Amino acid sequence: MSTETPFAARPAAVTGETGVPLHYGNPLVEQRALDRGDALVDLSDRSILSITGPDRLSWLDSLTSQSVATLTPGESAETLLLDPSGRIEYAARVLDDGETTWLLLDAGTGDGLLAFLTRMRFMLRVEVADRVAEFATVGVVGDAGAAVSAAVAAAAEPHGIPLIWRDPWSAVVAGGHQYAAVEGHPASEWSYAEVIVPRAGFAELAGGQVTAAGTLALEALRVAAWRPRAATEVDATTIPHELDWLRSAVHLSKGCYRGQETVAKVHNLGHPPRRLVLLHLDGSDGVLPAAGDPVSLPAEKSDGASTGSATEAGREVGRITAAVLHYELGPIALAVIKRSVDPAVNLVVSSGEGLHIASQQVIVPTDAGAEVDVPRLPRLGAVKRS
């Protein structure tokens, strides 16, 4: 369902299904402006929930994957609500101002989480509310720049703490774990924030002189930072390990919560069945694949040979979750594929426009998990040799 947003009234704005601008005529220029802090993104279609009451943080901590019981005023976090089997149901960006805990969610997911949390209150001193009628969200990148300054100045602060959520993805959080085996993780350059603005101030911000970028620009920078998002990378069977989301949204040594057994078992003893990968796409035809397009192993060559076994040639191994044209990297995509796929193999993406050859850049490696070194027990009756 689309929403009325004042940013859609700006010249050249092209809006998507939810009513927020996808771009303003030049997504690559908008990416550059956003990346240097000189543009902001309208995220007013996203959900905002608030939790009040003295038990709010300990209650949220008991339900979700991250340790938030001791969150200090102004501190940001990210947490996941898992089902009993450890599959991701909701992802929430968390900010507390000393009186209220604020949850920022992707568009269309607020009502479901609100209903769940309302059912789980029992006798605790908590109240949960939908706040989208009062507040809207804008996204910014960087710590400096005209747009960052304008957004920060417009931030709501109902209890004296500016409501600015700063993405913890830039580093592995306490209690988290990174599977990506790289020295220069692109997240180290990812300095992203979401600012909660009163609706009146939001309209004023949209009508001012600050430069705006569309959501396509933000999506391109997100993909380049290997940053997972519920609206794109999560499906009905996703577990956090597959997306390297233990990095920012899971605390591995906190107390019990729903789905914790699966999180611990896969991390310590097993392997996630799928893995997130960055694909560098052949951009010769100038057309990007779409989310949901299948990713396959290459078919047999004309001489009968193939990369991989003959029984696997051409087999579908995953799906595209997001494809973008980045202003520096060119056409890239995130995909979730089977863990066993050889990282050295070039893959084939099938779309309505044809085939795209894609090389892999490993995010979650094939041996992710099994972090506990369980010693092998000797066979009964085996002879020990000196």
mmCIF file with all atom_site columns, C-alpha atoms in Angstrom, residues 199-346:
data_model
loop_
_atom_site.group_PDB
_atom_site.id
_atom_site.type_symbol
_atom_site.label_atom_id
_atom_site.label_alt_id
_atom_site.label_comp_id
_atom_site.label_asym_id
_atom_site.label_entity_id
_atom_site.label_seq_id
_atom_site.pdbx_PDB_ins_code
_atom_site.Cartn_x
_atom_site.Cartn_y
_atom_site.Cartn_z
_atom_site.occupancy
_atom_site.B_iso_or_equiv
_atom_site.pdbx_formal_charge
_atom_site.auth_seq_id
_atom_site.auth_comp_id
_atom_site.auth_asym_id
_atom_site.auth_atom_id
_atom_site.pdbx_PDB_model_num
ATOM 1   C CA . ARG A 1 199 ? 5.992  14.112  10.646  1.00 0.00 ? 199 ARG A CA 1
ATOM 2   C CA . ALA A 1 200 ? 5.829  17.918  10.667  1.00 0.00 ? 200 ALA A CA 1
ATOM 3   C CA . GLY A 1 201 ? 9.611  18.187  10.569  1.00 0.00 ? 201 GLY A CA 1
ATOM 4   C CA . PHE A 1 202 ? 9.713  15.542  7.861   1.00 0.00 ? 202 PHE A CA 1
ATOM 5   C CA . ALA A 1 203 ? 7.596  17.676  5.543   1.00 0.00 ? 203 ALA A CA 1
ATOM 6   C CA . GLU A 1 204 ? 9.836  20.658  6.264   1.00 0.00 ? 204 GLU A CA 1
ATOM 7   C CA . LEU A 1 205 ? 12.929 18.580  5.504   1.00 0.00 ? 205 LEU A CA 1
ATOM 8   C CA . ALA A 1 206 ? 11.440 17.458  2.181   1.00 0.00 ? 206 ALA A CA 1
ATOM 9   C CA . GLY A 1 207 ? 10.589 21.016  1.210   1.00 0.00 ? 207 GLY A CA 1
ATOM 10  C CA . GLY A 1 208 ? 14.042 22.392  2.014   1.00 0.00 ? 208 GLY A CA 1
ATOM 11  C CA . GLN A 1 209 ? 17.199 22.658  -0.053  1.00 0.00 ? 209 GLN A CA 1
ATOM 12  C CA . VAL A 1 210 ? 18.841 19.422  1.105   1.00 0.00 ? 210 VAL A CA 1
ATOM 13  C CA . THR A 1 211 ? 19.644 16.967  -1.694  1.00 0.00 ? 211 THR A CA 1
ATOM 14  C CA . ALA A 1 212 ? 17.648 13.731  -1.778  1.00 0.00 ? 212 ALA A CA 1
ATOM 15  C CA . ALA A 1 213 ? 18.623 10.328  -3.122  1.00 0.00 ? 213 ALA A CA 1
ATOM 16  C CA . GLY A 1 214 ? 16.255 7.513   -3.985  1.00 0.00 ? 214 GLY A CA 1
ATOM 17  C CA . THR A 1 215 ? 16.073 4.119   -2.360  1.00 0.00 ? 215 THR A CA 1
ATOM 18  C CA . LEU A 1 216 ? 17.925 2.606   -5.342  1.00 0.00 ? 216 LEU A CA 1
ATOM 19  C CA . ALA A 1 217 ? 21.014 4.574   -4.344  1.00 0.00 ? 217 ALA A CA 1
ATOM 20  C CA . LEU A 1 218 ? 20.847 3.308   -0.772  1.00 0.00 ? 218 LEU A CA 1
ATOM 21  C CA . GLU A 1 219 ? 20.275 -0.244  -1.996  1.00 0.00 ? 219 GLU A CA 1
ATOM 22  C CA . ALA A 1 220 ? 23.406 -0.119  -4.162  1.00 0.00 ? 220 ALA A CA 1
ATOM 23  C CA . LEU A 1 221 ? 25.580 0.993   -1.235  1.00 0.00 ? 221 LEU A CA 1
ATOM 24  C CA . ARG A 1 222 ? 24.010 -1.655  1.021   1.00 0.00 ? 222 ARG A CA 1
ATOM 25  C CA . VAL A 1 223 ? 24.714 -4.480  -1.423  1.00 0.00 ? 223 VAL A CA 1
ATOM 26  C CA . ALA A 1 224 ? 28.335 -3.345  -1.809  1.00 0.00 ? 224 ALA A CA 1
ATOM 27  C CA . ALA A 1 225 ? 28.689 -3.485  2.011   1.00 0.00 ? 225 ALA A CA 1
ATOM 28  C CA . TRP A 1 226 ? 27.360 -7.107  2.081   1.00 0.00 ? 226 TRP A CA 1
ATOM 29  C CA . ARG A 1 227 ? 24.692 -5.875  4.461   1.00 0.00 ? 227 ARG A CA 1
ATOM 30  C CA . PRO A 1 228 ? 21.683 -8.260  4.815   1.00 0.00 ? 228 PRO A CA 1
ATOM 31  C CA . ARG A 1 229 ? 18.153 -6.928  5.039   1.00 0.00 ? 229 ARG A CA 1
ATOM 32  C CA . ALA A 1 230 ? 14.940 -8.724  5.995   1.00 0.00 ? 230 ALA A CA 1
ATOM 33  C CA . ALA A 1 231 ? 12.916 -7.410  3.056   1.00 0.00 ? 231 ALA A CA 1
ATOM 34  C CA . THR A 1 232 ? 15.344 -8.821  0.489   1.00 0.00 ? 232 THR A CA 1
ATOM 35  C CA . GLU A 1 233 ? 17.590 -11.602 1.820   1.00 0.00 ? 233 GLU A CA 1
ATOM 36  C CA . VAL A 1 234 ? 15.161 -13.364 4.188   1.00 0.00 ? 234 VAL A CA 1
ATOM 37  C CA . ASP A 1 235 ? 12.715 -16.063 3.104   1.00 0.00 ? 235 ASP A CA 1
ATOM 38  C CA . ALA A 1 236 ? 10.650 -18.611 5.037   1.00 0.00 ? 236 ALA A CA 1
ATOM 39  C CA . THR A 1 237 ? 13.648 -20.842 5.845   1.00 0.00 ? 237 THR A CA 1
ATOM 40  C CA . THR A 1 238 ? 16.469 -18.335 6.438   1.00 0.00 ? 238 THR A CA 1
ATOM 41  C CA . ILE A 1 239 ? 18.624 -18.746 9.531   1.00 0.00 ? 239 ILE A CA 1
ATOM 42  C CA . PRO A 1 240 ? 21.045 -15.970 10.636  1.00 0.00 ? 240 PRO A CA 1
ATOM 43  C CA . HIS A 1 241 ? 24.215 -17.942 9.855   1.00 0.00 ? 241 HIS A CA 1
ATOM 44  C CA . GLU A 1 242 ? 23.429 -18.043 6.126   1.00 0.00 ? 242 GLU A CA 1
ATOM 45  C CA . LEU A 1 243 ? 23.665 -14.242 5.884   1.00 0.00 ? 243 LEU A CA 1
ATOM 46  C CA . ASP A 1 244 ? 26.598 -13.727 8.297   1.00 0.00 ? 244 ASP A CA 1
ATOM 47  C CA . TRP A 1 245 ? 24.061 -11.974 10.504  1.00 0.00 ? 245 TRP A CA 1
ATOM 48  C CA . LEU A 1 246 ? 25.689 -13.270 13.684  1.00 0.00 ? 246 LEU A CA 1
ATOM 49  C CA . ARG A 1 247 ? 28.049 -10.353 13.040  1.00 0.00 ? 247 ARG A CA 1
ATOM 50  C CA . SER A 1 248 ? 25.602 -7.690  14.271  1.00 0.00 ? 248 SER A CA 1
ATOM 51  C CA . ALA A 1 249 ? 22.258 -9.174  15.335  1.00 0.00 ? 249 ALA A CA 1
ATOM 52  C CA . VAL A 1 250 ? 23.021 -12.240 17.491  1.00 0.00 ? 250 VAL A CA 1
ATOM 53  C CA . HIS A 1 251 ? 24.686 -12.552 20.888  1.00 0.00 ? 251 HIS A CA 1
ATOM 54  C CA . LEU A 1 252 ? 26.085 -16.064 21.188  1.00 0.00 ? 252 LEU A CA 1
ATOM 55  C CA . SER A 1 253 ? 26.463 -16.167 24.967  1.00 0.00 ? 253 SER A CA 1
ATOM 56  C CA . LYS A 1 254 ? 23.313 -14.462 26.221  1.00 0.00 ? 254 LYS A CA 1
ATOM 57  C CA . GLY A 1 255 ? 20.466 -16.288 27.940  1.00 0.00 ? 255 GLY A CA 1
ATOM 58  C CA . CYS A 1 256 ? 17.716 -18.323 26.321  1.00 0.00 ? 256 CYS A CA 1
ATOM 59  C CA . TYR A 1 257 ? 15.448 -16.948 23.625  1.00 0.00 ? 257 TYR A CA 1
ATOM 60  C CA . ARG A 1 258 ? 13.220 -18.436 20.971  1.00 0.00 ? 258 ARG A CA 1
ATOM 61  C CA . GLY A 1 259 ? 15.292 -20.268 18.353  1.00 0.00 ? 259 GLY A CA 1
ATOM 62  C CA . GLN A 1 260 ? 18.502 -20.188 20.396  1.00 0.00 ? 260 GLN A CA 1
ATOM 63  C CA . GLU A 1 261 ? 19.032 -23.958 20.223  1.00 0.00 ? 261 GLU A CA 1
ATOM 64  C CA . THR A 1 262 ? 19.276 -23.876 16.426  1.00 0.00 ? 262 THR A CA 1
ATOM 65  C CA . VAL A 1 263 ? 21.583 -20.854 16.494  1.00 0.00 ? 263 VAL A CA 1
ATOM 66  C CA . ALA A 1 264 ? 23.967 -22.589 18.905  1.00 0.00 ? 264 ALA A CA 1
ATOM 67  C CA . LYS A 1 265 ? 23.809 -25.995 17.224  1.00 0.00 ? 265 LYS A CA 1
ATOM 68  C CA . VAL A 1 266 ? 24.538 -24.718 13.708  1.00 0.00 ? 266 VAL A CA 1
ATOM 69  C CA . HIS A 1 267 ? 27.280 -22.375 14.886  1.00 0.00 ? 267 HIS A CA 1
ATOM 70  C CA . ASN A 1 268 ? 29.046 -24.889 17.140  1.00 0.00 ? 268 ASN A CA 1
ATOM 71  C CA . LEU A 1 269 ? 28.418 -28.252 15.531  1.00 0.00 ? 269 LEU A CA 1
ATOM 72  C CA . GLY A 1 270 ? 26.954 -27.892 12.055  1.00 0.00 ? 270 GLY A CA 1
ATOM 73  C CA . HIS A 1 271 ? 26.983 -25.803 8.901   1.00 0.00 ? 271 HIS A CA 1
ATOM 74  C CA . PRO A 1 272 ? 24.293 -23.505 7.473   1.00 0.00 ? 272 PRO A CA 1
ATOM 75  C CA . PRO A 1 273 ? 22.643 -25.147 4.441   1.00 0.00 ? 273 PRO A CA 1
ATOM 76  C CA . ARG A 1 274 ? 23.009 -22.004 2.306   1.00 0.00 ? 274 ARG A CA 1
ATOM 77  C CA . ARG A 1 275 ? 25.383 -19.075 2.097   1.00 0.00 ? 275 ARG A CA 1
ATOM 78  C CA . LEU A 1 276 ? 25.207 -15.423 1.078   1.00 0.00 ? 276 LEU A CA 1
ATOM 79  C CA . VAL A 1 277 ? 27.473 -14.469 -1.820  1.00 0.00 ? 277 VAL A CA 1
ATOM 80  C CA . LEU A 1 278 ? 28.249 -11.299 -3.753  1.00 0.00 ? 278 LEU A CA 1
ATOM 81  C CA . LEU A 1 279 ? 28.044 -11.812 -7.504  1.00 0.00 ? 279 LEU A CA 1
ATOM 82  C CA . HIS A 1 280 ? 29.929 -9.675  -10.006 1.00 0.00 ? 280 HIS A CA 1
ATOM 83  C CA . LEU A 1 281 ? 27.724 -9.725  -13.088 1.00 0.00 ? 281 LEU A CA 1
ATOM 84  C CA . ASP A 1 282 ? 28.598 -9.594  -16.740 1.00 0.00 ? 282 ASP A CA 1
ATOM 85  C CA . GLY A 1 283 ? 27.100 -6.208  -17.589 1.00 0.00 ? 283 GLY A CA 1
ATOM 86  C CA . SER A 1 284 ? 27.549 -6.335  -21.352 1.00 0.00 ? 284 SER A CA 1
ATOM 87  C CA . ASP A 1 285 ? 23.809 -6.166  -22.063 1.00 0.00 ? 285 ASP A CA 1
ATOM 88  C CA . GLY A 1 286 ? 23.136 -3.351  -19.585 1.00 0.00 ? 286 GLY A CA 1
ATOM 89  C CA . VAL A 1 287 ? 20.194 -5.163  -17.949 1.00 0.00 ? 287 VAL A CA 1
ATOM 90  C CA . LEU A 1 288 ? 20.130 -6.290  -14.323 1.00 0.00 ? 288 LEU A CA 1
ATOM 91  C CA . PRO A 1 289 ? 18.468 -9.483  -13.106 1.00 0.00 ? 289 PRO A CA 1
ATOM 92  C CA . ALA A 1 290 ? 15.568 -9.185  -10.670 1.00 0.00 ? 290 ALA A CA 1
ATOM 93  C CA . ALA A 1 291 ? 15.157 -10.413 -7.129  1.00 0.00 ? 291 ALA A CA 1
ATOM 94  C CA . GLY A 1 292 ? 14.087 -14.042 -7.240  1.00 0.00 ? 292 GLY A CA 1
ATOM 95  C CA . ASP A 1 293 ? 15.848 -14.877 -10.511 1.00 0.00 ? 293 ASP A CA 1
ATOM 96  C CA . PRO A 1 294 ? 17.467 -18.330 -10.357 1.00 0.00 ? 294 PRO A CA 1
ATOM 97  C CA . VAL A 1 295 ? 21.212 -18.854 -10.030 1.00 0.00 ? 295 VAL A CA 1
ATOM 98  C CA . SER A 1 296 ? 22.580 -22.034 -11.614 1.00 0.00 ? 296 SER A CA 1
ATOM 99  C CA . LEU A 1 297 ? 25.787 -23.901 -12.225 1.00 0.00 ? 297 LEU A CA 1
ATOM 100 C CA . PRO A 1 298 ? 27.073 -23.546 -15.796 1.00 0.00 ? 298 PRO A CA 1
ATOM 101 C CA . ALA A 1 299 ? 25.770 -26.019 -18.358 1.00 0.00 ? 299 ALA A CA 1
ATOM 102 C CA . GLU A 1 300 ? 28.010 -28.457 -20.167 1.00 0.00 ? 300 GLU A CA 1
ATOM 103 C CA . LYS A 1 301 ? 30.349 -26.970 -22.754 1.00 0.00 ? 301 LYS A CA 1
ATOM 104 C CA . SER A 1 302 ? 30.101 -27.906 -26.388 1.00 0.00 ? 302 SER A CA 1
ATOM 105 C CA . ASP A 1 303 ? 32.835 -30.519 -25.968 1.00 0.00 ? 303 ASP A CA 1
ATOM 106 C CA . GLY A 1 304 ? 30.807 -32.245 -23.258 1.00 0.00 ? 304 GLY A CA 1
ATOM 107 C CA . ALA A 1 305 ? 32.939 -30.907 -20.403 1.00 0.00 ? 305 ALA A CA 1
ATOM 108 C CA . SER A 1 306 ? 31.570 -28.743 -17.619 1.00 0.00 ? 306 SER A CA 1
ATOM 109 C CA . THR A 1 307 ? 32.699 -26.981 -14.512 1.00 0.00 ? 307 THR A CA 1
ATOM 110 C CA . GLY A 1 308 ? 31.737 -29.469 -11.838 1.00 0.00 ? 308 GLY A CA 1
ATOM 111 C CA . SER A 1 309 ? 30.304 -32.955 -12.217 1.00 0.00 ? 309 SER A CA 1
ATOM 112 C CA . ALA A 1 310 ? 28.166 -33.910 -15.206 1.00 0.00 ? 310 ALA A CA 1
ATOM 113 C CA . THR A 1 311 ? 25.196 -34.617 -12.952 1.00 0.00 ? 311 THR A CA 1
ATOM 114 C CA . GLU A 1 312 ? 25.301 -31.063 -11.554 1.00 0.00 ? 312 GLU A CA 1
ATOM 115 C CA . ALA A 1 313 ? 25.816 -29.111 -14.791 1.00 0.00 ? 313 ALA A CA 1
ATOM 116 C CA . GLY A 1 314 ? 23.056 -26.538 -15.230 1.00 0.00 ? 314 GLY A CA 1
ATOM 117 C CA . ARG A 1 315 ? 21.493 -27.306 -11.838 1.00 0.00 ? 315 ARG A CA 1
ATOM 118 C CA . GLU A 1 316 ? 19.804 -24.426 -9.978  1.00 0.00 ? 316 GLU A CA 1
ATOM 119 C CA . VAL A 1 317 ? 21.672 -23.633 -6.759  1.00 0.00 ? 317 VAL A CA 1
ATOM 120 C CA . GLY A 1 318 ? 20.102 -20.442 -5.449  1.00 0.00 ? 318 GLY A CA 1
ATOM 121 C CA . ARG A 1 319 ? 18.298 -17.171 -6.049  1.00 0.00 ? 319 ARG A CA 1
ATOM 122 C CA . ILE A 1 320 ? 19.138 -13.509 -6.497  1.00 0.00 ? 320 ILE A CA 1
ATOM 123 C CA . THR A 1 321 ? 18.023 -11.398 -3.527  1.00 0.00 ? 321 THR A CA 1
ATOM 124 C CA . ALA A 1 322 ? 19.079 -7.950  -4.783  1.00 0.00 ? 322 ALA A CA 1
ATOM 125 C CA . ALA A 1 323 ? 20.804 -6.726  -7.966  1.00 0.00 ? 323 ALA A CA 1
ATOM 126 C CA . VAL A 1 324 ? 22.151 -3.180  -8.408  1.00 0.00 ? 324 VAL A CA 1
ATOM 127 C CA . LEU A 1 325 ? 24.356 -1.024  -10.586 1.00 0.00 ? 325 LEU A CA 1
ATOM 128 C CA . HIS A 1 326 ? 27.014 0.385   -8.263  1.00 0.00 ? 326 HIS A CA 1
ATOM 129 C CA . TYR A 1 327 ? 28.750 3.602   -9.236  1.00 0.00 ? 327 TYR A CA 1
ATOM 130 C CA . GLU A 1 328 ? 32.202 2.053   -8.741  1.00 0.00 ? 328 GLU A CA 1
ATOM 131 C CA . LEU A 1 329 ? 31.769 -1.735  -8.814  1.00 0.00 ? 329 LEU A CA 1
ATOM 132 C CA . GLY A 1 330 ? 29.365 -1.876  -11.747 1.00 0.00 ? 330 GLY A CA 1
ATOM 133 C CA . PRO A 1 331 ? 26.604 -4.526  -11.850 1.00 0.00 ? 331 PRO A CA 1
ATOM 134 C CA . ILE A 1 332 ? 26.627 -6.599  -8.654  1.00 0.00 ? 332 ILE A CA 1
ATOM 135 C CA . ALA A 1 333 ? 24.113 -8.719  -6.783  1.00 0.00 ? 333 ALA A CA 1
ATOM 136 C CA . LEU A 1 334 ? 23.570 -10.532 -3.524  1.00 0.00 ? 334 LEU A CA 1
ATOM 137 C CA . ALA A 1 335 ? 22.400 -14.114 -3.806  1.00 0.00 ? 335 ALA A CA 1
ATOM 138 C CA . VAL A 1 336 ? 21.709 -16.961 -1.410  1.00 0.00 ? 336 VAL A CA 1
ATOM 139 C CA . ILE A 1 337 ? 23.065 -20.232 -2.802  1.00 0.00 ? 337 ILE A CA 1
ATOM 140 C CA . LYS A 1 338 ? 23.698 -23.774 -1.607  1.00 0.00 ? 338 LYS A CA 1
ATOM 141 C CA . ARG A 1 339 ? 26.636 -24.014 0.766   1.00 0.00 ? 339 ARG A CA 1
ATOM 142 C CA . SER A 1 340 ? 28.333 -26.767 -1.234  1.00 0.00 ? 340 SER A CA 1
ATOM 143 C CA . VAL A 1 341 ? 28.743 -24.713 -4.433  1.00 0.00 ? 341 VAL A CA 1
ATOM 144 C CA . ASP A 1 342 ? 32.429 -24.398 -5.343  1.00 0.00 ? 342 ASP A CA 1
ATOM 145 C CA . PRO A 1 343 ? 33.428 -20.734 -4.738  1.00 0.00 ? 343 PRO A CA 1
ATOM 146 C CA . ALA A 1 344 ? 35.747 -20.837 -7.762  1.00 0.00 ? 344 ALA A CA 1
ATOM 147 C CA . VAL A 1 345 ? 32.956 -21.667 -10.218 1.00 0.00 ? 345 VAL A CA 1
ATOM 148 C CA . ASN A 1 346 ? 31.364 -18.929 -12.327 1.00 0.00 ? 346 ASN A CA 1
#
